[in-house]
mmCIF file of C-alpha atoms and ligand atoms in Angstrom:
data_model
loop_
_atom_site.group_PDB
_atom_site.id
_atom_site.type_symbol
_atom_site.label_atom_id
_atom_site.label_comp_id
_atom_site.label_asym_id
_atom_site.label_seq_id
_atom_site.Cartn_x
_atom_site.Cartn_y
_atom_site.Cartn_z
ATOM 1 C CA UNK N 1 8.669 6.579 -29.139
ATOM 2 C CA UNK N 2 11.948 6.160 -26.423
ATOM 3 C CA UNK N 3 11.907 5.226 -23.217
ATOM 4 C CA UNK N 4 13.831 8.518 -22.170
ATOM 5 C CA UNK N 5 10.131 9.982 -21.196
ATOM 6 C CA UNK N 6 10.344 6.816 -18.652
ATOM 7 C CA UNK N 7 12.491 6.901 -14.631
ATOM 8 C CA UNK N 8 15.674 4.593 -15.223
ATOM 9 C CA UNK N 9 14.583 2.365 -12.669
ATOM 10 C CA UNK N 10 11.472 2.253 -10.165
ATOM 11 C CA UNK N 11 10.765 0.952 -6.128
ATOM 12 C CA UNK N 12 8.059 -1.393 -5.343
ATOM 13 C CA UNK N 13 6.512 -1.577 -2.295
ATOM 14 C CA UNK N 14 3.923 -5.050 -1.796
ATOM 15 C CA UNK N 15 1.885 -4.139 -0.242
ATOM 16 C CA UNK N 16 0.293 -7.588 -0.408
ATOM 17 C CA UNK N 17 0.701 -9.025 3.815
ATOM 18 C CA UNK N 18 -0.747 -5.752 5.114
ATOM 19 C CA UNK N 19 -2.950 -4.318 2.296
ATOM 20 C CA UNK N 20 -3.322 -7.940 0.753
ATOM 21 C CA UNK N 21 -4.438 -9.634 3.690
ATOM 22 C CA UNK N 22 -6.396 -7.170 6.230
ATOM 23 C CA UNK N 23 -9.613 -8.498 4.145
ATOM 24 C CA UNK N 24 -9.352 -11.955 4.158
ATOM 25 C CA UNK N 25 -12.033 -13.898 6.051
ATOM 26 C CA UNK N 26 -10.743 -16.624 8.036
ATOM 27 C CA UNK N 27 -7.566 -16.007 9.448
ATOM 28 C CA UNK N 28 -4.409 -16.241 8.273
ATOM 29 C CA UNK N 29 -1.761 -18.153 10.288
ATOM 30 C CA UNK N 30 1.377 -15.631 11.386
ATOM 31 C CA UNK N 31 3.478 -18.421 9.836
ATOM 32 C CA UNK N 32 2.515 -18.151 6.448
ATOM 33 C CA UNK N 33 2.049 -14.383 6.535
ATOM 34 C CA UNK N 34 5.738 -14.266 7.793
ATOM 35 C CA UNK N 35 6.548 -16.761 4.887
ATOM 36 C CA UNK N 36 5.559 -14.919 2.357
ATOM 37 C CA UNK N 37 7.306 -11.315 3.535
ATOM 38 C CA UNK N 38 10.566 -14.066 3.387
ATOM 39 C CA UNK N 39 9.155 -14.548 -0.120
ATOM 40 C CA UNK N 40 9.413 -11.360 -1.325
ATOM 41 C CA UNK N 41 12.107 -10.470 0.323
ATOM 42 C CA UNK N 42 13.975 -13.329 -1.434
ATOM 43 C CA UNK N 43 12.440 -12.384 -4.902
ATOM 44 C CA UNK N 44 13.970 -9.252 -4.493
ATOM 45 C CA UNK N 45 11.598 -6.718 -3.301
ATOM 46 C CA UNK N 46 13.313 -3.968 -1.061
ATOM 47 C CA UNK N 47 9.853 -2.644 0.862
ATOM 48 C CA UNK N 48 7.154 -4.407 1.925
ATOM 49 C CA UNK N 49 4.582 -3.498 3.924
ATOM 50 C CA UNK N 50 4.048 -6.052 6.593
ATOM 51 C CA UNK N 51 0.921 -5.726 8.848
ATOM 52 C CA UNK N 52 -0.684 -2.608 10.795
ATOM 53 C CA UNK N 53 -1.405 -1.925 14.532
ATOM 54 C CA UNK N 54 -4.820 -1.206 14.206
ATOM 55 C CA UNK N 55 -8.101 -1.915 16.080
ATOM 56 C CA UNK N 56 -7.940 -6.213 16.178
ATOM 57 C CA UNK N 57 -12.210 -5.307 16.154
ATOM 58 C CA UNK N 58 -11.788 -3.635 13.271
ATOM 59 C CA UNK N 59 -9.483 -5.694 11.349
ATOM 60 C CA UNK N 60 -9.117 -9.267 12.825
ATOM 61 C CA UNK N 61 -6.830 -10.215 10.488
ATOM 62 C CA UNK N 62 -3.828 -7.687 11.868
ATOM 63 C CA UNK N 63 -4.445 -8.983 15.195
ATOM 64 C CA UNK N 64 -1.327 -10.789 14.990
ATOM 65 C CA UNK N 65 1.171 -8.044 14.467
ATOM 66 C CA UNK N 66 3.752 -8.721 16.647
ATOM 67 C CA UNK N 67 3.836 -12.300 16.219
ATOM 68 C CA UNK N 68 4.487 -11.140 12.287
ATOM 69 C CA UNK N 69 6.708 -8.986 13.189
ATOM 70 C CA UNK N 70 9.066 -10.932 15.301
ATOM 71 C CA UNK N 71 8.766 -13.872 13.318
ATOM 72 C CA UNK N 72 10.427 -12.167 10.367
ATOM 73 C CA UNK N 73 14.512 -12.832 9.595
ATOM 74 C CA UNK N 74 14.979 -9.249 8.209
ATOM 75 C CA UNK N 75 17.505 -8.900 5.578
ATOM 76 C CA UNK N 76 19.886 -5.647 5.002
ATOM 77 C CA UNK N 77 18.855 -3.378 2.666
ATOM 78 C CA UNK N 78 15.215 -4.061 2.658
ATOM 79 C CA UNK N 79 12.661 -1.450 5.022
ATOM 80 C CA UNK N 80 9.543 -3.237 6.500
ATOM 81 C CA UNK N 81 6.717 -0.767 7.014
ATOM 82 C CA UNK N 82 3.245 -0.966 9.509
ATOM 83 C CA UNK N 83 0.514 1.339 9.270
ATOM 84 C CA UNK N 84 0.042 3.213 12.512
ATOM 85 C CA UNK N 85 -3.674 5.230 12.966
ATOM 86 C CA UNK N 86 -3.136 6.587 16.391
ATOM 87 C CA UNK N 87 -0.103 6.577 19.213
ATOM 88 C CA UNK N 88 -1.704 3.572 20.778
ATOM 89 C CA UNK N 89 -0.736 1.656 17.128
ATOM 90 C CA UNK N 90 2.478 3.167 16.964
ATOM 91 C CA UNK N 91 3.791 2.226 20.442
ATOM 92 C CA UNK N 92 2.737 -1.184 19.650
ATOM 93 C CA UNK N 93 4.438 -0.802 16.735
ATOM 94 C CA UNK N 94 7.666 0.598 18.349
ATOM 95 C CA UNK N 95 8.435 -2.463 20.048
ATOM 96 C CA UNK N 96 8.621 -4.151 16.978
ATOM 97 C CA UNK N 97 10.674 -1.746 15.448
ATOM 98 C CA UNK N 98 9.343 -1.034 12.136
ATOM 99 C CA UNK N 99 11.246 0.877 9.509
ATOM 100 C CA UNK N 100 8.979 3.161 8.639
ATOM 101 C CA UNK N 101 5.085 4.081 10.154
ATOM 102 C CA UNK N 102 2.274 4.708 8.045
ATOM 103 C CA UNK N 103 -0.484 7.053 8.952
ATOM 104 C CA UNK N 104 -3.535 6.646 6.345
ATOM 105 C CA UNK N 105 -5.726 9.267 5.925
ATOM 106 C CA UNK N 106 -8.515 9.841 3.101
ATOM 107 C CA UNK N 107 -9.172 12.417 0.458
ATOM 108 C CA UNK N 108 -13.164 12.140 1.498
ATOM 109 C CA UNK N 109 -14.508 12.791 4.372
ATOM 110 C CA UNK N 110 -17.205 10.060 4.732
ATOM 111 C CA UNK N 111 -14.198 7.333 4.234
ATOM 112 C CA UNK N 112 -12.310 9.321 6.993
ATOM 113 C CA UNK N 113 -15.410 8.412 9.357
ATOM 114 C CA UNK N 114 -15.627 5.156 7.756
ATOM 115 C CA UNK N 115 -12.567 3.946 8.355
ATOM 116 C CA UNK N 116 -10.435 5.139 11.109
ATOM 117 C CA UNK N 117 -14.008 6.799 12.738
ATOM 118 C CA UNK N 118 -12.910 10.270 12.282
ATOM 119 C CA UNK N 119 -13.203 13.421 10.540
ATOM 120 C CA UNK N 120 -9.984 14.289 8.045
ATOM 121 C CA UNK N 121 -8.989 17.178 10.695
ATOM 122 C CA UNK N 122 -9.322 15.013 13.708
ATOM 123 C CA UNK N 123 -6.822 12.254 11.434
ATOM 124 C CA UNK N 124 -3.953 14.845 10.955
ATOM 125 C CA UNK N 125 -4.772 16.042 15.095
ATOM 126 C CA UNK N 126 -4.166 12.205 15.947
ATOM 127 C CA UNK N 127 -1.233 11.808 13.320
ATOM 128 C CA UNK N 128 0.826 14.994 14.485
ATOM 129 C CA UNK N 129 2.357 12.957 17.433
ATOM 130 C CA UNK N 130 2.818 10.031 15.971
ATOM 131 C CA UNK N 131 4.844 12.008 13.064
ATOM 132 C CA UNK N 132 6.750 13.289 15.669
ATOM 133 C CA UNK N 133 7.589 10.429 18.023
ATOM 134 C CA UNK N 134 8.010 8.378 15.172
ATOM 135 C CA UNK N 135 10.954 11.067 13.236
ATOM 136 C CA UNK N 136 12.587 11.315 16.670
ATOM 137 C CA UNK N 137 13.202 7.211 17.562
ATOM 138 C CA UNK N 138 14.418 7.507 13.569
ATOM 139 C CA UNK N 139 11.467 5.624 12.307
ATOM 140 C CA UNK N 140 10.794 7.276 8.297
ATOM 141 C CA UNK N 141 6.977 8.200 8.113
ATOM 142 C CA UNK N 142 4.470 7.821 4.655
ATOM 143 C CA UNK N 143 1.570 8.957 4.339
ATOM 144 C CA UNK N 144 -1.267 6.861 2.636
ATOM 145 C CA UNK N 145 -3.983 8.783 1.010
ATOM 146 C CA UNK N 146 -7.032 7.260 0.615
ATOM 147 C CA UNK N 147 -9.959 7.901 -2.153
ATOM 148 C CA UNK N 148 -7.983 10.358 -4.203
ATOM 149 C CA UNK N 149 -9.743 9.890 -6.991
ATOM 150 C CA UNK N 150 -12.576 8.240 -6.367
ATOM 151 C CA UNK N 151 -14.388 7.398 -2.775
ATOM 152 C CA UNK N 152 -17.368 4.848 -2.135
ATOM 153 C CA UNK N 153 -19.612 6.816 -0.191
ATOM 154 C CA UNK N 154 -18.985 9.962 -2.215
ATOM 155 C CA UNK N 155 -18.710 9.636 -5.407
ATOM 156 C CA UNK N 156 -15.723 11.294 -7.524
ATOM 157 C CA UNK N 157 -13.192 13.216 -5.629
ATOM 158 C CA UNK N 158 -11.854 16.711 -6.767
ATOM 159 C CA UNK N 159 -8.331 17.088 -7.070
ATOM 160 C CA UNK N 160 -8.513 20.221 -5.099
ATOM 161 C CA UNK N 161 -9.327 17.494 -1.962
ATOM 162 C CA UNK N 162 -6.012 15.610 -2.532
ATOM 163 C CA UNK N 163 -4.262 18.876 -2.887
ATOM 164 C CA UNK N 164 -5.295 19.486 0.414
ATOM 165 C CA UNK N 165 -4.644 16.696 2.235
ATOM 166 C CA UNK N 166 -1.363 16.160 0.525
ATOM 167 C CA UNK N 167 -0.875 20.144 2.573
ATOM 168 C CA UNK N 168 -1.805 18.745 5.553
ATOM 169 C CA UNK N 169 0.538 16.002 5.329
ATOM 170 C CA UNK N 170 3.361 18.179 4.343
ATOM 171 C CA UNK N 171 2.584 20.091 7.810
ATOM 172 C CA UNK N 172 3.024 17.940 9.899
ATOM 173 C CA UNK N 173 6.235 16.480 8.367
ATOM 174 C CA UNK N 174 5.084 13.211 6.732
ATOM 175 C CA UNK N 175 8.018 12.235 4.591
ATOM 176 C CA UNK N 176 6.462 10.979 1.619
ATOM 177 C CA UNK N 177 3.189 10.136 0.150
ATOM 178 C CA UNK N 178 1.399 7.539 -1.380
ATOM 179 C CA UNK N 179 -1.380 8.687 -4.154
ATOM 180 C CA UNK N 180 -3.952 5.919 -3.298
ATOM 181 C CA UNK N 181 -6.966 4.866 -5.759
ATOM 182 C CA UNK N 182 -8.711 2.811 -2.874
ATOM 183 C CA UNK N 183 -11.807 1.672 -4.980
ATOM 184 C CA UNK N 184 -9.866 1.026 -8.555
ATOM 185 C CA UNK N 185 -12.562 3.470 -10.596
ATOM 186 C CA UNK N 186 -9.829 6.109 -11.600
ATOM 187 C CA UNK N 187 -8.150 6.155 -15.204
ATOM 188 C CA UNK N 188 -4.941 7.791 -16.524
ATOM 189 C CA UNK N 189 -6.490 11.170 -16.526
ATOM 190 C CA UNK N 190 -7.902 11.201 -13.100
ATOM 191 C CA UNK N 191 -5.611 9.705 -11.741
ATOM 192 C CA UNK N 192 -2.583 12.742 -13.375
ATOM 193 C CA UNK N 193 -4.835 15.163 -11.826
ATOM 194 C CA UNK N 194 -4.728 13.622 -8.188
ATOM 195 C CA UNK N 195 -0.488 13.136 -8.542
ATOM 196 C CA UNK N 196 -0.208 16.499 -9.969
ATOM 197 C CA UNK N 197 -2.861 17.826 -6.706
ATOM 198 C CA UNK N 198 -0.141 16.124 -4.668
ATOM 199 C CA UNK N 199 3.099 17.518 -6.234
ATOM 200 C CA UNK N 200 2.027 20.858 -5.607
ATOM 201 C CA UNK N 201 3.504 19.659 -1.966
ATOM 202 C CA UNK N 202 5.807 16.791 -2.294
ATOM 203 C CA UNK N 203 8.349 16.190 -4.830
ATOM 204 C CA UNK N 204 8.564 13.680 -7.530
ATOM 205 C CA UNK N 205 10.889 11.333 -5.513
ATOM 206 C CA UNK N 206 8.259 11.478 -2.414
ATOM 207 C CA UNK N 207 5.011 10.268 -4.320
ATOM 208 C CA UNK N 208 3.718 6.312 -4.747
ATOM 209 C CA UNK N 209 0.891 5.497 -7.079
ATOM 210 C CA UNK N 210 -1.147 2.792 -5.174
ATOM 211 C CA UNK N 211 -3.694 1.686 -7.572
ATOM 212 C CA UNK N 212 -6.842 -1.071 -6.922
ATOM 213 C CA UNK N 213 -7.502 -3.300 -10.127
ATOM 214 C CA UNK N 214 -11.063 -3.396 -9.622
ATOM 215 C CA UNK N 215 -12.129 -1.750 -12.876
ATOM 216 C CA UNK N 216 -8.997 -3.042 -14.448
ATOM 217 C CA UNK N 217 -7.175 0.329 -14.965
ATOM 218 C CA UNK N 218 -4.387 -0.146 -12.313
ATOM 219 C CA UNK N 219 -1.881 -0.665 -14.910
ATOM 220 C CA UNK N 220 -2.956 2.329 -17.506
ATOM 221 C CA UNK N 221 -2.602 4.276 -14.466
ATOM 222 C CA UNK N 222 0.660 3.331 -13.325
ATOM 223 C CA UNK N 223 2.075 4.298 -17.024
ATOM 224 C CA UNK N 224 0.268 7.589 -16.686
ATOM 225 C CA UNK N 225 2.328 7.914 -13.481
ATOM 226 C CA UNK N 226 5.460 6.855 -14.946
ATOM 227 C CA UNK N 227 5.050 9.348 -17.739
ATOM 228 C CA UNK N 228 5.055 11.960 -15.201
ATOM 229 C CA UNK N 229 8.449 10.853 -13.462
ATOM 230 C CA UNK N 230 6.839 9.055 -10.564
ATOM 231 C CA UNK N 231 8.763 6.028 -9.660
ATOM 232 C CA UNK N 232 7.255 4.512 -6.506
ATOM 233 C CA UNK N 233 4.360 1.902 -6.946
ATOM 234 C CA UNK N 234 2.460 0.100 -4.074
ATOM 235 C CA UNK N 235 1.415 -3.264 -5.306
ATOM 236 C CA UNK N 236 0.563 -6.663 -4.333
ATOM 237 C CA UNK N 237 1.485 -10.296 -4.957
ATOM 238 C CA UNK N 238 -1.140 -12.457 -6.842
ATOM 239 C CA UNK N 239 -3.492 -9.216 -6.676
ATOM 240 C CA UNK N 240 -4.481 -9.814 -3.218
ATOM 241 C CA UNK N 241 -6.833 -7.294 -1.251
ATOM 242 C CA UNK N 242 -9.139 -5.309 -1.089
ATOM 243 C CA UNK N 243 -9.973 -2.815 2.149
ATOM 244 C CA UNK N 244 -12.969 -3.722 4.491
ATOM 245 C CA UNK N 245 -14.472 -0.633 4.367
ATOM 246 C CA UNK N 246 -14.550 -0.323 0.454
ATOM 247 C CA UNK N 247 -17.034 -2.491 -0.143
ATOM 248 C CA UNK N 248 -16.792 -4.294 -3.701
ATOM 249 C CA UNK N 249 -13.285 -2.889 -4.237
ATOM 250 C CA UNK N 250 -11.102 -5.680 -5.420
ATOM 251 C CA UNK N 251 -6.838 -6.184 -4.671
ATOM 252 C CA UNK N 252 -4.418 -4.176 -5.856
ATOM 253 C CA UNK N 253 -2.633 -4.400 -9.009
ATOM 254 C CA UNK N 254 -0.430 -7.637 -8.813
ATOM 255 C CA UNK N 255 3.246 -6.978 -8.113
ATOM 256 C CA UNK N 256 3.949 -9.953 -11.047
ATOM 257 C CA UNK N 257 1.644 -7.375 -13.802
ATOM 258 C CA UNK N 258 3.628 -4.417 -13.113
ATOM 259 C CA UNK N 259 6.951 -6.320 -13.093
ATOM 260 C CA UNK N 260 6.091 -7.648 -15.965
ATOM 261 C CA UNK N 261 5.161 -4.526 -17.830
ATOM 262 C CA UNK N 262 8.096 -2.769 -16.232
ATOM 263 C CA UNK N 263 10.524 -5.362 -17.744
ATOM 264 C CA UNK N 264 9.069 -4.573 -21.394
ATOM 265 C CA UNK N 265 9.422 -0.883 -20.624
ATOM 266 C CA UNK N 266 13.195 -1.367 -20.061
ATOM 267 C CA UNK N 267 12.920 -0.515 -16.621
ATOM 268 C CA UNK N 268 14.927 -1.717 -13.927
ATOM 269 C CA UNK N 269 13.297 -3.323 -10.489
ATOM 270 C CA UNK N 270 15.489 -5.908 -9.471
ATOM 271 C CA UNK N 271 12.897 -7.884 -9.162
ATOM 272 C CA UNK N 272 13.375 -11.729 -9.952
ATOM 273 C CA UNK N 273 9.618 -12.363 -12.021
ATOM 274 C CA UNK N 274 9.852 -16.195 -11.726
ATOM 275 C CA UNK N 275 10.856 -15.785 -8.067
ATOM 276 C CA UNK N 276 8.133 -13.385 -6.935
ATOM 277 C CA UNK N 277 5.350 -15.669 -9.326
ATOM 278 C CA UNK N 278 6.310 -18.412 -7.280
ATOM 279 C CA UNK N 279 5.877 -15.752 -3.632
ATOM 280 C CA UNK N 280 2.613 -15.394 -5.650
ATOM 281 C CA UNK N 281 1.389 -19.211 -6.057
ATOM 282 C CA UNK N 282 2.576 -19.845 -2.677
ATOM 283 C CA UNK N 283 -0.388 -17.364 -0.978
ATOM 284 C CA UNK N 284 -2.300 -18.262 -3.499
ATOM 285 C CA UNK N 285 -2.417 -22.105 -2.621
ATOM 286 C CA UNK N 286 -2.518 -20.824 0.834
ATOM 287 C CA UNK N 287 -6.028 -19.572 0.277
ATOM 288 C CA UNK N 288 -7.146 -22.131 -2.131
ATOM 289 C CA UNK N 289 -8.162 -19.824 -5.349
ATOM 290 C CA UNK N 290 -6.023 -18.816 -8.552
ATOM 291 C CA UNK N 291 -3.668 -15.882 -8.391
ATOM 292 C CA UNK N 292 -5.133 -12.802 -9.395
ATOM 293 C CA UNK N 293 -2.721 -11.845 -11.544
ATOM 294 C CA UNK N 294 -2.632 -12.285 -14.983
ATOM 295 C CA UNK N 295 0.691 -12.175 -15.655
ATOM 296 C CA UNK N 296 1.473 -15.300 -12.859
ATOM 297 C CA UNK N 297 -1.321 -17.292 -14.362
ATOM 298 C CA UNK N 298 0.493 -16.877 -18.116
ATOM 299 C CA UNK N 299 3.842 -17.770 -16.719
ATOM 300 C CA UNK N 300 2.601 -20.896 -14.303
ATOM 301 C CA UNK N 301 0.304 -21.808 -17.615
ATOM 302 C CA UNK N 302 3.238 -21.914 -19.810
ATOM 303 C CA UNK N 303 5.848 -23.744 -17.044
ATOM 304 C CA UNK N 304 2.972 -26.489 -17.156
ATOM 305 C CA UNK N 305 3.018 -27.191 -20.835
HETATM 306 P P1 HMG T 1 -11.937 4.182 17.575
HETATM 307 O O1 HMG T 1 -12.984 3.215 18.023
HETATM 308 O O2 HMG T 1 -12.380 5.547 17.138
HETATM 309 O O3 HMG T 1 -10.787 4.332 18.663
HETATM 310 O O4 HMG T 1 -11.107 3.510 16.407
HETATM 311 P P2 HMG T 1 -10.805 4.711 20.176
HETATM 312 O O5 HMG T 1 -9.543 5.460 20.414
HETATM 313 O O6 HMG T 1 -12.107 5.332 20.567
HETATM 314 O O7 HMG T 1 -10.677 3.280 20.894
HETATM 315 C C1 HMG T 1 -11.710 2.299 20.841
HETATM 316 C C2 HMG T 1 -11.108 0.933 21.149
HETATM 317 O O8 HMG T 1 -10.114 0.593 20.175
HETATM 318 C C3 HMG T 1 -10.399 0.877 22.495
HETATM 319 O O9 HMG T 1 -10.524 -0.469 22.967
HETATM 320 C C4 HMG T 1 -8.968 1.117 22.134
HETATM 321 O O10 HMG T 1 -8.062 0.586 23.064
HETATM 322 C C5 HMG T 1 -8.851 0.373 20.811
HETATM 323 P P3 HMG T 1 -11.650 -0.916 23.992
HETATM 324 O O11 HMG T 1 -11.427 -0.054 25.187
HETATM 325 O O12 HMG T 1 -12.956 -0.667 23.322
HETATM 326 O O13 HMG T 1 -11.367 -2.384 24.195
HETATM 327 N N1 HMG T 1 -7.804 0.922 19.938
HETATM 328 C C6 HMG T 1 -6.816 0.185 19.399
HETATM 329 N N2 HMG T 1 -6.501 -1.119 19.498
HETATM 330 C C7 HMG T 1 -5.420 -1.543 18.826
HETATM 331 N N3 HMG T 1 -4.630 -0.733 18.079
HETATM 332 C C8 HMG T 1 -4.905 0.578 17.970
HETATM 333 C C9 HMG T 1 -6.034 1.074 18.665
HETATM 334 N N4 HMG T 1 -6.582 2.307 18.753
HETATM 335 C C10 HMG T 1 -7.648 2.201 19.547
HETATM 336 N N5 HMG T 1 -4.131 1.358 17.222
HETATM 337 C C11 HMG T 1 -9.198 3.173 15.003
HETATM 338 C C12 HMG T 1 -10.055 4.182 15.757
HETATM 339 C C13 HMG T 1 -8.320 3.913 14.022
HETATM 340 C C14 HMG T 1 -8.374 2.403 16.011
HETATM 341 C C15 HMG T 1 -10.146 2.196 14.273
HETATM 342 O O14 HMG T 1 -11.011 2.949 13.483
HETATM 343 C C16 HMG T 1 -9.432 1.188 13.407
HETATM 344 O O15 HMG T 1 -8.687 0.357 13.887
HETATM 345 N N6 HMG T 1 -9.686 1.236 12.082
HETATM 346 C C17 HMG T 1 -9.108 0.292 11.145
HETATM 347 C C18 HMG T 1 -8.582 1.030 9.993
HETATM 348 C C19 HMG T 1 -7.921 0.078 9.002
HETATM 349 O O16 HMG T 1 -7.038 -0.688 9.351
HETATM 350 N N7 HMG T 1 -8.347 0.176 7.739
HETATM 351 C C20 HMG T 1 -7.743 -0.553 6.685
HETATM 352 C C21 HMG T 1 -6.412 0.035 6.303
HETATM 353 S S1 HMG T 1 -6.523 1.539 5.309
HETATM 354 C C22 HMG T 1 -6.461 0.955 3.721
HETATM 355 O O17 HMG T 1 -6.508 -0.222 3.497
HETATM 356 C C23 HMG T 1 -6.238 1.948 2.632
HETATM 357 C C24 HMG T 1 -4.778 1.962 2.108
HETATM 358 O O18 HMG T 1 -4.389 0.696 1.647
HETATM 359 C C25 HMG T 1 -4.635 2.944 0.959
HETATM 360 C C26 HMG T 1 -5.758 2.773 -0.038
HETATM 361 O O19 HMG T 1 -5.841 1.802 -0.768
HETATM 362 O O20 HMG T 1 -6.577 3.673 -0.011
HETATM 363 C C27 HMG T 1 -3.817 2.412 3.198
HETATM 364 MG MG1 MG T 2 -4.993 -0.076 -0.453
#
């Protein structure tokens, strides 16, 4: 088999400070939050996404958004994202001056209700402005899709949901998408279904896979996704996360696993591995357990010896 079936080259987004963190029990200082985006900026990561403006009742650990924020020495070249749910979030966020805005909607509507406390209409009602305000101060705007292939409170999703969210999206001029497997239960074929769903209205070049490790599929699915041209992965350092209102759902797949299995592939991320499994051991000290990747725990095991 070649590698011609497989992009050139592919963009990570860690997700790990925002989608990482959000779920962590006692707080994290700003400090070492704002450390580690200076981590993975340094280990050559060119998005990350960095906190969200979100209810601090909802999500304690984001309360400290604009401390993040400021406290970051941006470097050229690299776009820093915040997820925005409503126009209150986003013109907190404005002041900070994000990059890019994400508005997160779901695939199912009792995770709609669940977490952002509203039906999936009422989410794209609530998103329309920000989309707007957002594309006119020149702020890019994704769209994270939630439960796409499977959802907590629901069970399995149909495809024909994503499709239709993916629509909605699309009409009110989100840029670009992120295919999101919230809970970790989908595998390679599922998961096809809910990227093709979505490509009947974004392009190839406008899709992310965003897959949770919690039944350990997150890296079948990501080649599945590769093998359909889709070149955009959300990930996160050392595995961390996990979303508070996904009960039992564990991180997403560590940034160092699909570096790692990117590398073997031939495919180019320009992503220094030692530098980002050091970003990785860093957090991971931070919060006094091992790294939940299994690629950083090889590589650290092996530096030891
Ligand atoms: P709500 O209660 O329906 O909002 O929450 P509301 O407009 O009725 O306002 C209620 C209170 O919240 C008011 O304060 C507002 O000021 C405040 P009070 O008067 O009671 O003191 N409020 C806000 N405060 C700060 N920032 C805001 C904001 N908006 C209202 N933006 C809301 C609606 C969306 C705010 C709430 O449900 C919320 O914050 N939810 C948290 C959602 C969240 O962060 N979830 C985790 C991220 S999604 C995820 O992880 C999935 C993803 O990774 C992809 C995947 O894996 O699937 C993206
Ligand atoms: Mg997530």
């Amino acid at each position: 088999m070649s590698t011609a079936q497989y992009p050139a080259r592919v963009r990570l987004i860690d997700v790990g400070p925002r989608d990482g963190l959000q779920n962590e029990k006692q707080p994290v200082p700003a400090a070492v939050k704002i450390e580690l985006v200076h981590r993975l900026q340094a280990a050559g990561l060119t998005e990350i996404e960095v906190t969200s403006y979100v209810s601090p009742k909802w999500v304690p650990q984001m309360a400290d958004n604009h401390e993040v924020m400021a406290g970051i020495s941006r470097q050229p070249g690299v776009r820093y994202s915040v997820l925005t749910p409503n126009l209150k979030g986003f013109e907190a966020a404005l002041l900070d001056r994000p990059d890019e805005i994400v508005v997160f909607g779901a695939a199912s509507e009792a995770f709609s209700q669940k977490n952002i406390n509203c039906s999936i209409a009422e989410s794209i009602e609530r998103f329309a402005p920000v989309v707007d305000a957002a594309l006119q101060a020149g702020i890019a705007v994704r769209g994270a899709m939630s439960c796409t292939v499977g959802c907590p409170y629901e069970g399995e999703v149909a495809p024909e949901r994503v499709a239709m969210l993916a629509g909605l999206m699309k009409g009110i001029g989100v840029q670009r998408v992120d295919v999101a497997d919230t809970i970790g239960v989908g595998t390679p074929l599922k998961v096809q279904r809910a990227i093709e769903a979505t490509a009947q209205h974004y392009g190839l070049d406008t899709i992310s896979g965003h897959f949770h490790d919690t039944y350990g599929q997150a890296l079948s699915n990501t080649l599945a996704a590769l093998q359909m041209g889709v070149w955009n992965f959300q990930s996160s350092v050392a595995g961390l996360g996990g979303c508070p209102y996904a009960k039992g759902a564990t991180g997403n797949v560590a940034t160092e696993d699909v570096v790692y299995l990117l590398q073997g592939l031939g495919i180019a991320t320009g992503i220094d591995l030692d530098a980002l499994v050091d970003a990785g051991a860093f957090i991971s000290q931070h919060l006094g357990r091992p790294s939940g990747s299994r690629v950083a725990r090889a590589l650290l095991a092996k530096r030891a010896s």
